[in-house]
Amino acid sequence: MILKVQKASKYTLALTGTPWRSDSLPISLSSYSNPEGKIICDYQYTLKQAITDRVCRKPKLVLVDNEQLQYVSPEESKYYSSIQALFKEQKISYSSILQDTDALVHILKLSASKLLSIRASNQDAGGLIVASSVAHARQIQTILNEQLKQPSVMVSYHDPDAQKIIEQFKKDHSPWIISIGMISEGTDIPRLQVCCHLSNVRTELYFRQVLGRILRITDSNNQEAWLYTLAEENLVKFAEEIEQDIPDSCLYIKQPGDKEEEDAHSLETSSPHTVRIFSKLGDFKWNNSDTSVQVGNENSVPYGSFTLGRFRERVIEAFVGI
């Protein structure tokens, strides 16, 4: 239908901040080069230009990793030097690490410390945490409120008053808002300057939408923008490619037999995502603590266990020359 309207129109104006889809399908009203599959834009206002024009902030991305990860089972005992190395052998799921208390405490401490330092010169600065589920968000809120003594509000796509909560947070001085299926795209809260990407959704589109929440320039003296996430393979790649306006991984791949009428797909939005996570049965521990996360169902028998050593962080500072 959209394509038919476009053909009947003399002019069409299509605007987007993320000109690609994570499923490699085309965006409605867009044209693509053949055979490369790159979107053809008549005009681009890039993030680099926006930073130069002082419309957007320069982001810093912190990738949290862990070294000397040990996997122990009845069959083997093996060490890994990074989270990526552990995931490659599918010994553990990304979801399991996201839900681990010690991992959350570490990354939230880093984020809270950074937000506190920014609020020392800009008391209106706020932080966004993107959680993977309502239960996950409650776990995060408990850590913030009880262990880190950081007030927070929670907003979910399940909440009928979600927009009111967002608007209230936008106007007040509260430090943290925890989001489930909200705020990733299309929501303007300029005072956000720190973000934790703790969602199961690991696509280039979603990553950039989340990052975009902390890039809006305000009239404050402090214009830092910090995003914290785990050093998972896809997220590392997205962080390293942040200076590319249209990443090479985001080309439209035309499938054999595609018809033009079937290509009418709209942009992805911040509606709830469903992600399948594969994991073997097991549990793991961070920093030799006594808390652990059971992977599997309530009646399962642990397959193995993990002991994770020291945390380390890698900081990527984009657009340094501007």
Short mmCIF file of N, CA and C in Angstrom, two decimals, residues 61-204:
data_model
loop_
_atom_site.label_atom_id
_atom_site.label_comp_id
_atom_site.label_asym_id
_atom_site.label_seq_id
_atom_site.Cartn_x
_atom_site.Cartn_y
_atom_site.Cartn_z
N LEU A 61 32.00 4.88 25.12
CA LEU A 61 31.38 3.57 25.32
C LEU A 61 32.29 2.69 26.15
N VAL A 62 31.76 2.17 27.25
CA VAL A 62 32.54 1.35 28.18
C VAL A 62 32.10 -0.10 28.05
N LEU A 63 33.03 -0.97 27.66
CA LEU A 63 32.77 -2.39 27.48
C LEU A 63 33.34 -3.14 28.68
N VAL A 64 32.46 -3.73 29.47
CA VAL A 64 32.86 -4.40 30.71
C VAL A 64 33.11 -5.88 30.43
N ASP A 65 34.29 -6.34 30.79
CA ASP A 65 34.68 -7.73 30.54
C ASP A 65 35.17 -8.36 31.84
N ASN A 66 35.52 -9.63 31.78
CA ASN A 66 36.04 -10.35 32.95
C ASN A 66 37.13 -11.30 32.48
N GLU A 67 38.19 -11.40 33.24
CA GLU A 67 39.30 -12.27 32.85
C GLU A 67 39.45 -13.44 33.82
N GLN A 68 40.08 -14.47 33.36
CA GLN A 68 40.28 -15.71 34.12
C GLN A 68 38.95 -16.35 34.51
N LEU A 69 38.08 -16.49 33.52
CA LEU A 69 36.82 -17.18 33.73
C LEU A 69 37.09 -18.68 33.74
N GLN A 70 36.62 -19.35 34.74
CA GLN A 70 36.87 -20.79 34.87
C GLN A 70 35.55 -21.55 34.75
N TYR A 71 35.54 -22.52 33.86
CA TYR A 71 34.40 -23.41 33.70
C TYR A 71 34.77 -24.79 34.27
N VAL A 72 33.92 -25.28 35.17
CA VAL A 72 34.20 -26.56 35.82
C VAL A 72 32.98 -27.46 35.67
N SER A 73 33.20 -28.66 35.20
CA SER A 73 32.14 -29.67 35.10
C SER A 73 32.75 -31.02 35.42
N PRO A 74 31.94 -32.08 35.54
CA PRO A 74 32.51 -33.41 35.79
C PRO A 74 33.48 -33.86 34.70
N GLU A 75 33.34 -33.30 33.49
CA GLU A 75 34.19 -33.73 32.37
C GLU A 75 35.43 -32.88 32.18
N GLU A 76 35.39 -31.60 32.60
CA GLU A 76 36.51 -30.72 32.27
C GLU A 76 36.58 -29.52 33.21
N SER A 77 37.77 -28.92 33.19
CA SER A 77 37.99 -27.65 33.87
C SER A 77 38.77 -26.77 32.90
N LYS A 78 38.20 -25.61 32.56
CA LYS A 78 38.80 -24.81 31.49
C LYS A 78 38.74 -23.33 31.84
N TYR A 79 39.79 -22.59 31.44
CA TYR A 79 39.85 -21.16 31.70
C TYR A 79 39.60 -20.38 30.40
N TYR A 80 38.97 -19.22 30.55
CA TYR A 80 38.70 -18.34 29.42
C TYR A 80 39.20 -16.94 29.77
N SER A 81 39.71 -16.23 28.77
CA SER A 81 40.30 -14.92 29.01
C SER A 81 39.31 -13.77 28.82
N SER A 82 38.09 -14.09 28.37
CA SER A 82 37.11 -13.03 28.15
C SER A 82 35.70 -13.63 28.09
N ILE A 83 34.71 -12.75 28.19
CA ILE A 83 33.32 -13.18 28.06
C ILE A 83 33.07 -13.72 26.66
N GLN A 84 33.64 -13.07 25.65
CA GLN A 84 33.45 -13.53 24.27
C GLN A 84 33.92 -14.96 24.09
N ALA A 85 35.08 -15.29 24.65
CA ALA A 85 35.62 -16.64 24.50
C ALA A 85 34.69 -17.67 25.14
N LEU A 86 34.08 -17.31 26.26
CA LEU A 86 33.15 -18.20 26.94
C LEU A 86 31.90 -18.42 26.11
N PHE A 87 31.36 -17.33 25.53
CA PHE A 87 30.14 -17.43 24.73
C PHE A 87 30.33 -18.25 23.47
N LYS A 88 31.54 -18.20 22.90
CA LYS A 88 31.78 -18.90 21.63
C LYS A 88 31.56 -20.40 21.76
N GLU A 89 31.81 -20.95 22.94
CA GLU A 89 31.61 -22.38 23.13
C GLU A 89 30.23 -22.70 23.69
N GLN A 90 29.37 -21.66 23.80
CA GLN A 90 27.99 -21.82 24.24
C GLN A 90 27.89 -22.55 25.58
N LYS A 91 28.81 -22.23 26.46
CA LYS A 91 28.76 -22.82 27.80
C LYS A 91 27.73 -22.11 28.67
N ILE A 92 27.42 -20.88 28.32
CA ILE A 92 26.58 -20.05 29.15
C ILE A 92 25.82 -19.07 28.26
N SER A 93 24.68 -18.62 28.69
CA SER A 93 23.89 -17.68 27.90
C SER A 93 24.15 -16.25 28.34
N TYR A 94 23.95 -15.32 27.42
CA TYR A 94 24.10 -13.90 27.74
C TYR A 94 23.09 -13.49 28.81
N SER A 95 21.91 -14.04 28.75
CA SER A 95 20.86 -13.75 29.72
C SER A 95 21.30 -14.09 31.14
N SER A 96 22.05 -15.17 31.31
CA SER A 96 22.49 -15.59 32.63
C SER A 96 23.41 -14.56 33.27
N ILE A 97 24.30 -13.98 32.47
CA ILE A 97 25.21 -12.96 33.00
C ILE A 97 24.45 -11.68 33.32
N LEU A 98 23.49 -11.33 32.46
CA LEU A 98 22.69 -10.13 32.71
C LEU A 98 21.95 -10.20 34.05
N GLN A 99 21.57 -11.40 34.45
CA GLN A 99 20.77 -11.57 35.67
C GLN A 99 21.63 -11.82 36.91
N ASP A 100 22.93 -11.95 36.74
CA ASP A 100 23.80 -12.23 37.88
C ASP A 100 23.97 -10.98 38.73
N THR A 101 23.77 -11.12 40.03
CA THR A 101 23.80 -9.97 40.93
C THR A 101 25.15 -9.29 40.96
N ASP A 102 26.23 -10.05 41.07
CA ASP A 102 27.56 -9.45 41.16
C ASP A 102 27.93 -8.72 39.88
N ALA A 103 27.55 -9.28 38.74
CA ALA A 103 27.82 -8.61 37.46
C ALA A 103 27.05 -7.29 37.39
N LEU A 104 25.79 -7.33 37.81
CA LEU A 104 24.97 -6.12 37.80
C LEU A 104 25.51 -5.07 38.76
N VAL A 105 25.90 -5.50 39.95
CA VAL A 105 26.44 -4.55 40.93
C VAL A 105 27.67 -3.85 40.36
N HIS A 106 28.54 -4.61 39.69
CA HIS A 106 29.76 -4.01 39.15
C HIS A 106 29.46 -2.96 38.10
N ILE A 107 28.64 -3.30 37.11
CA ILE A 107 28.39 -2.36 36.02
C ILE A 107 27.53 -1.19 36.49
N LEU A 108 26.63 -1.43 37.45
CA LEU A 108 25.82 -0.34 37.99
C LEU A 108 26.65 0.60 38.86
N LYS A 109 27.63 0.06 39.58
CA LYS A 109 28.53 0.92 40.36
C LYS A 109 29.31 1.86 39.45
N LEU A 110 29.83 1.32 38.34
CA LEU A 110 30.55 2.15 37.38
C LEU A 110 29.66 3.27 36.85
N SER A 111 28.45 2.90 36.48
CA SER A 111 27.51 3.86 35.90
C SER A 111 27.09 4.90 36.92
N ALA A 112 26.78 4.45 38.14
CA ALA A 112 26.34 5.38 39.19
C ALA A 112 27.45 6.35 39.56
N SER A 113 28.68 5.86 39.62
CA SER A 113 29.82 6.72 39.93
C SER A 113 29.99 7.79 38.86
N LYS A 114 29.84 7.39 37.59
CA LYS A 114 29.97 8.36 36.51
C LYS A 114 28.85 9.40 36.57
N LEU A 115 27.62 8.95 36.82
CA LEU A 115 26.50 9.90 36.89
C LEU A 115 26.68 10.87 38.06
N LEU A 116 27.15 10.37 39.18
CA LEU A 116 27.40 11.25 40.34
C LEU A 116 28.43 12.32 40.01
N SER A 117 29.47 11.95 39.28
CA SER A 117 30.50 12.93 38.92
C SER A 117 29.94 13.98 37.96
N ILE A 118 29.06 13.57 37.06
CA ILE A 118 28.44 14.53 36.13
C ILE A 118 27.47 15.44 36.87
N ARG A 119 26.71 14.86 37.82
CA ARG A 119 25.73 15.65 38.56
C ARG A 119 26.39 16.66 39.52
N ALA A 120 27.67 16.48 39.78
CA ALA A 120 28.38 17.46 40.60
C ALA A 120 28.41 18.82 39.92
N SER A 121 28.42 18.83 38.58
CA SER A 121 28.40 20.09 37.84
C SER A 121 27.08 20.31 37.11
N ASN A 122 26.26 19.27 37.01
CA ASN A 122 24.96 19.37 36.35
C ASN A 122 23.96 18.52 37.13
N GLN A 123 23.28 19.13 38.09
CA GLN A 123 22.41 18.37 38.99
C GLN A 123 21.18 17.80 38.30
N ASP A 124 20.91 18.23 37.08
CA ASP A 124 19.76 17.70 36.34
C ASP A 124 20.09 16.43 35.56
N ALA A 125 21.36 16.08 35.46
CA ALA A 125 21.75 14.92 34.65
C ALA A 125 21.07 13.65 35.14
N GLY A 126 20.66 12.81 34.19
CA GLY A 126 19.98 11.57 34.53
C GLY A 126 20.61 10.38 33.84
N GLY A 127 20.25 9.19 34.31
CA GLY A 127 20.76 7.96 33.73
C GLY A 127 19.63 7.03 33.32
N LEU A 128 19.85 6.30 32.25
CA LEU A 128 18.89 5.33 31.71
C LEU A 128 19.47 3.94 31.78
N ILE A 129 18.69 2.98 32.28
CA ILE A 129 19.08 1.57 32.27
C ILE A 129 18.05 0.80 31.46
N VAL A 130 18.49 0.14 30.41
CA VAL A 130 17.61 -0.64 29.55
C VAL A 130 17.68 -2.09 30.00
N ALA A 131 16.61 -2.59 30.61
CA ALA A 131 16.57 -3.94 31.17
C ALA A 131 15.95 -4.92 30.19
N SER A 132 16.11 -6.20 30.48
CA SER A 132 15.64 -7.23 29.55
C SER A 132 14.22 -7.72 29.86
N SER A 133 13.74 -7.50 31.07
CA SER A 133 12.40 -7.95 31.45
C SER A 133 11.96 -7.17 32.69
N VAL A 134 10.70 -7.33 33.06
CA VAL A 134 10.19 -6.65 34.26
C VAL A 134 10.91 -7.18 35.50
N ALA A 135 11.09 -8.50 35.59
CA ALA A 135 11.80 -9.09 36.74
C ALA A 135 13.24 -8.59 36.79
N HIS A 136 13.87 -8.49 35.64
CA HIS A 136 15.24 -7.98 35.57
C HIS A 136 15.30 -6.52 36.04
N ALA A 137 14.32 -5.73 35.62
CA ALA A 137 14.27 -4.33 36.02
C ALA A 137 14.10 -4.19 37.53
N ARG A 138 13.27 -5.04 38.11
CA ARG A 138 13.09 -5.00 39.57
C ARG A 138 14.38 -5.38 40.30
N GLN A 139 15.10 -6.34 39.75
CA GLN A 139 16.38 -6.74 40.33
C GLN A 139 17.35 -5.56 40.30
N ILE A 140 17.40 -4.87 39.17
CA ILE A 140 18.28 -3.70 39.01
C ILE A 140 17.85 -2.60 39.98
N GLN A 141 16.55 -2.36 40.09
CA GLN A 141 16.05 -1.30 40.97
C GLN A 141 16.40 -1.58 42.43
N THR A 142 16.33 -2.83 42.82
CA THR A 142 16.70 -3.21 44.19
C THR A 142 18.17 -2.89 44.47
N ILE A 143 19.04 -3.22 43.51
CA ILE A 143 20.47 -2.93 43.68
C ILE A 143 20.70 -1.42 43.77
N LEU A 144 20.06 -0.67 42.88
CA LEU A 144 20.23 0.78 42.90
C LEU A 144 19.75 1.39 44.21
N ASN A 145 18.56 0.99 44.63
CA ASN A 145 17.95 1.61 45.81
C ASN A 145 18.60 1.18 47.12
N GLU A 146 18.88 -0.14 47.24
CA GLU A 146 19.33 -0.67 48.53
C GLU A 146 20.86 -0.68 48.67
N GLN A 147 21.58 -1.11 47.64
CA GLN A 147 23.03 -1.20 47.76
C GLN A 147 23.76 0.09 47.39
N LEU A 148 23.29 0.76 46.34
CA LEU A 148 23.98 1.96 45.86
C LEU A 148 23.31 3.24 46.34
N LYS A 149 22.16 3.10 47.02
CA LYS A 149 21.44 4.26 47.56
C LYS A 149 21.14 5.30 46.48
N GLN A 150 20.73 4.79 45.31
CA GLN A 150 20.39 5.65 44.19
C GLN A 150 18.89 5.54 43.89
N PRO A 151 18.14 6.62 44.05
CA PRO A 151 16.70 6.59 43.74
C PRO A 151 16.48 6.28 42.25
N SER A 152 15.40 5.58 41.96
CA SER A 152 15.12 5.24 40.57
C SER A 152 13.62 5.05 40.37
N VAL A 153 13.19 5.19 39.13
CA VAL A 153 11.82 4.88 38.74
C VAL A 153 11.89 3.83 37.64
N MET A 154 10.81 3.08 37.49
CA MET A 154 10.76 2.02 36.49
C MET A 154 9.60 2.26 35.55
N VAL A 155 9.81 2.05 34.26
CA VAL A 155 8.75 2.22 33.28
C VAL A 155 8.76 1.01 32.34
N SER A 156 7.57 0.47 32.08
CA SER A 156 7.44 -0.73 31.28
C SER A 156 6.32 -0.55 30.26
N TYR A 157 6.44 -1.27 29.15
CA TYR A 157 5.37 -1.24 28.15
C TYR A 157 4.08 -1.85 28.69
N HIS A 158 4.17 -2.58 29.82
CA HIS A 158 2.96 -3.11 30.46
C HIS A 158 2.20 -2.02 31.23
N ASP A 159 2.87 -0.94 31.57
CA ASP A 159 2.31 0.08 32.45
C ASP A 159 1.42 1.03 31.65
N PRO A 160 0.12 1.13 32.00
CA PRO A 160 -0.76 2.05 31.28
C PRO A 160 -0.37 3.52 31.45
N ASP A 161 0.36 3.83 32.52
CA ASP A 161 0.80 5.21 32.76
C ASP A 161 2.24 5.44 32.34
N ALA A 162 2.74 4.64 31.42
CA ALA A 162 4.15 4.71 31.03
C ALA A 162 4.54 6.10 30.54
N GLN A 163 3.74 6.69 29.68
CA GLN A 163 4.08 8.00 29.14
C GLN A 163 4.08 9.08 30.22
N LYS A 164 3.18 8.97 31.18
CA LYS A 164 3.17 9.92 32.30
C LYS A 164 4.44 9.80 33.13
N ILE A 165 4.89 8.55 33.37
CA ILE A 165 6.12 8.33 34.13
C ILE A 165 7.31 8.94 33.41
N ILE A 166 7.37 8.74 32.08
CA ILE A 166 8.47 9.28 31.28
C ILE A 166 8.45 10.81 31.31
N GLU A 167 7.28 11.39 31.15
CA GLU A 167 7.17 12.85 31.16
C GLU A 167 7.55 13.43 32.51
N GLN A 168 7.15 12.74 33.59
CA GLN A 168 7.50 13.22 34.92
C GLN A 168 9.01 13.16 35.14
N PHE A 169 9.63 12.06 34.70
CA PHE A 169 11.08 11.92 34.84
C PHE A 169 11.80 12.97 34.01
N LYS A 170 11.25 13.28 32.86
CA LYS A 170 11.85 14.28 31.97
C LYS A 170 11.93 15.65 32.65
N LYS A 171 10.94 15.95 33.50
CA LYS A 171 10.85 17.28 34.11
C LYS A 171 11.54 17.38 35.46
N ASP A 172 11.64 16.25 36.20
CA ASP A 172 12.18 16.33 37.55
C ASP A 172 13.70 16.13 37.58
N HIS A 173 14.24 15.90 38.78
CA HIS A 173 15.70 15.80 38.95
C HIS A 173 16.13 14.40 39.39
N SER A 174 15.26 13.40 39.28
CA SER A 174 15.60 12.04 39.70
C SER A 174 16.79 11.51 38.89
N PRO A 175 17.67 10.73 39.54
CA PRO A 175 18.88 10.30 38.81
C PRO A 175 18.65 9.19 37.79
N TRP A 176 17.79 8.20 38.10
CA TRP A 176 17.74 7.01 37.25
C TRP A 176 16.32 6.66 36.81
N ILE A 177 16.22 6.19 35.57
CA ILE A 177 14.99 5.57 35.07
C ILE A 177 15.36 4.23 34.45
N ILE A 178 14.62 3.19 34.81
CA ILE A 178 14.85 1.83 34.30
C ILE A 178 13.74 1.51 33.32
N SER A 179 14.11 1.10 32.11
CA SER A 179 13.15 0.92 31.04
C SER A 179 13.09 -0.53 30.57
N ILE A 180 11.85 -0.99 30.31
CA ILE A 180 11.64 -2.30 29.68
C ILE A 180 10.76 -2.06 28.46
N GLY A 181 11.35 -2.16 27.26
CA GLY A 181 10.58 -1.99 26.03
C GLY A 181 10.14 -0.57 25.77
N MET A 182 10.77 0.41 26.43
CA MET A 182 10.42 1.82 26.25
C MET A 182 11.71 2.63 26.09
N ILE A 183 11.59 3.85 25.60
CA ILE A 183 12.66 4.86 25.59
C ILE A 183 13.81 4.52 24.65
N SER A 184 13.81 3.37 24.01
CA SER A 184 14.93 3.06 23.12
C SER A 184 14.91 3.93 21.88
N GLU A 185 13.72 4.38 21.46
CA GLU A 185 13.63 5.13 20.21
C GLU A 185 12.42 6.05 20.27
N GLY A 186 12.59 7.27 19.77
CA GLY A 186 11.46 8.18 19.65
C GLY A 186 11.10 8.93 20.92
N THR A 187 11.89 8.81 21.99
CA THR A 187 11.62 9.52 23.24
C THR A 187 12.74 10.51 23.50
N ASP A 188 12.37 11.75 23.78
CA ASP A 188 13.36 12.81 23.95
C ASP A 188 13.45 13.20 25.42
N ILE A 189 14.54 12.78 26.08
CA ILE A 189 14.83 13.20 27.46
C ILE A 189 16.26 13.74 27.45
N PRO A 190 16.44 15.00 27.09
CA PRO A 190 17.79 15.55 26.88
C PRO A 190 18.71 15.44 28.09
N ARG A 191 18.15 15.39 29.32
CA ARG A 191 19.03 15.37 30.50
C ARG A 191 19.71 14.03 30.73
N LEU A 192 19.36 13.01 29.96
CA LEU A 192 20.04 11.72 30.07
C LEU A 192 21.48 11.85 29.56
N GLN A 193 22.45 11.43 30.39
CA GLN A 193 23.86 11.50 29.99
C GLN A 193 24.62 10.20 30.25
N VAL A 194 24.00 9.26 30.97
CA VAL A 194 24.61 7.96 31.23
C VAL A 194 23.58 6.88 30.91
N CYS A 195 24.04 5.81 30.30
CA CYS A 195 23.11 4.73 29.93
C CYS A 195 23.78 3.38 30.16
N CYS A 196 22.99 2.42 30.65
CA CYS A 196 23.41 1.02 30.76
C CYS A 196 22.59 0.19 29.78
N HIS A 197 23.24 -0.40 28.80
CA HIS A 197 22.56 -1.30 27.86
C HIS A 197 22.63 -2.70 28.45
N LEU A 198 21.55 -3.12 29.12
CA LEU A 198 21.50 -4.44 29.75
C LEU A 198 20.33 -5.26 29.20
N SER A 199 20.03 -5.05 27.95
CA SER A 199 18.94 -5.77 27.29
C SER A 199 19.46 -7.01 26.59
N ASN A 200 18.59 -7.99 26.43
CA ASN A 200 18.92 -9.18 25.64
C ASN A 200 18.98 -8.87 24.15
N VAL A 201 18.38 -7.77 23.74
CA VAL A 201 18.35 -7.40 22.32
C VAL A 201 19.71 -6.85 21.93
N ARG A 202 20.37 -7.54 21.01
CA ARG A 202 21.72 -7.15 20.59
C ARG A 202 21.76 -7.01 19.08
N THR A 203 21.08 -5.98 18.58
CA THR A 203 21.12 -5.66 17.16
C THR A 203 21.70 -4.26 17.00
N GLU A 204 22.25 -3.98 15.82
CA GLU A 204 22.85 -2.67 15.55
C GLU A 204 21.81 -1.56 15.69
#
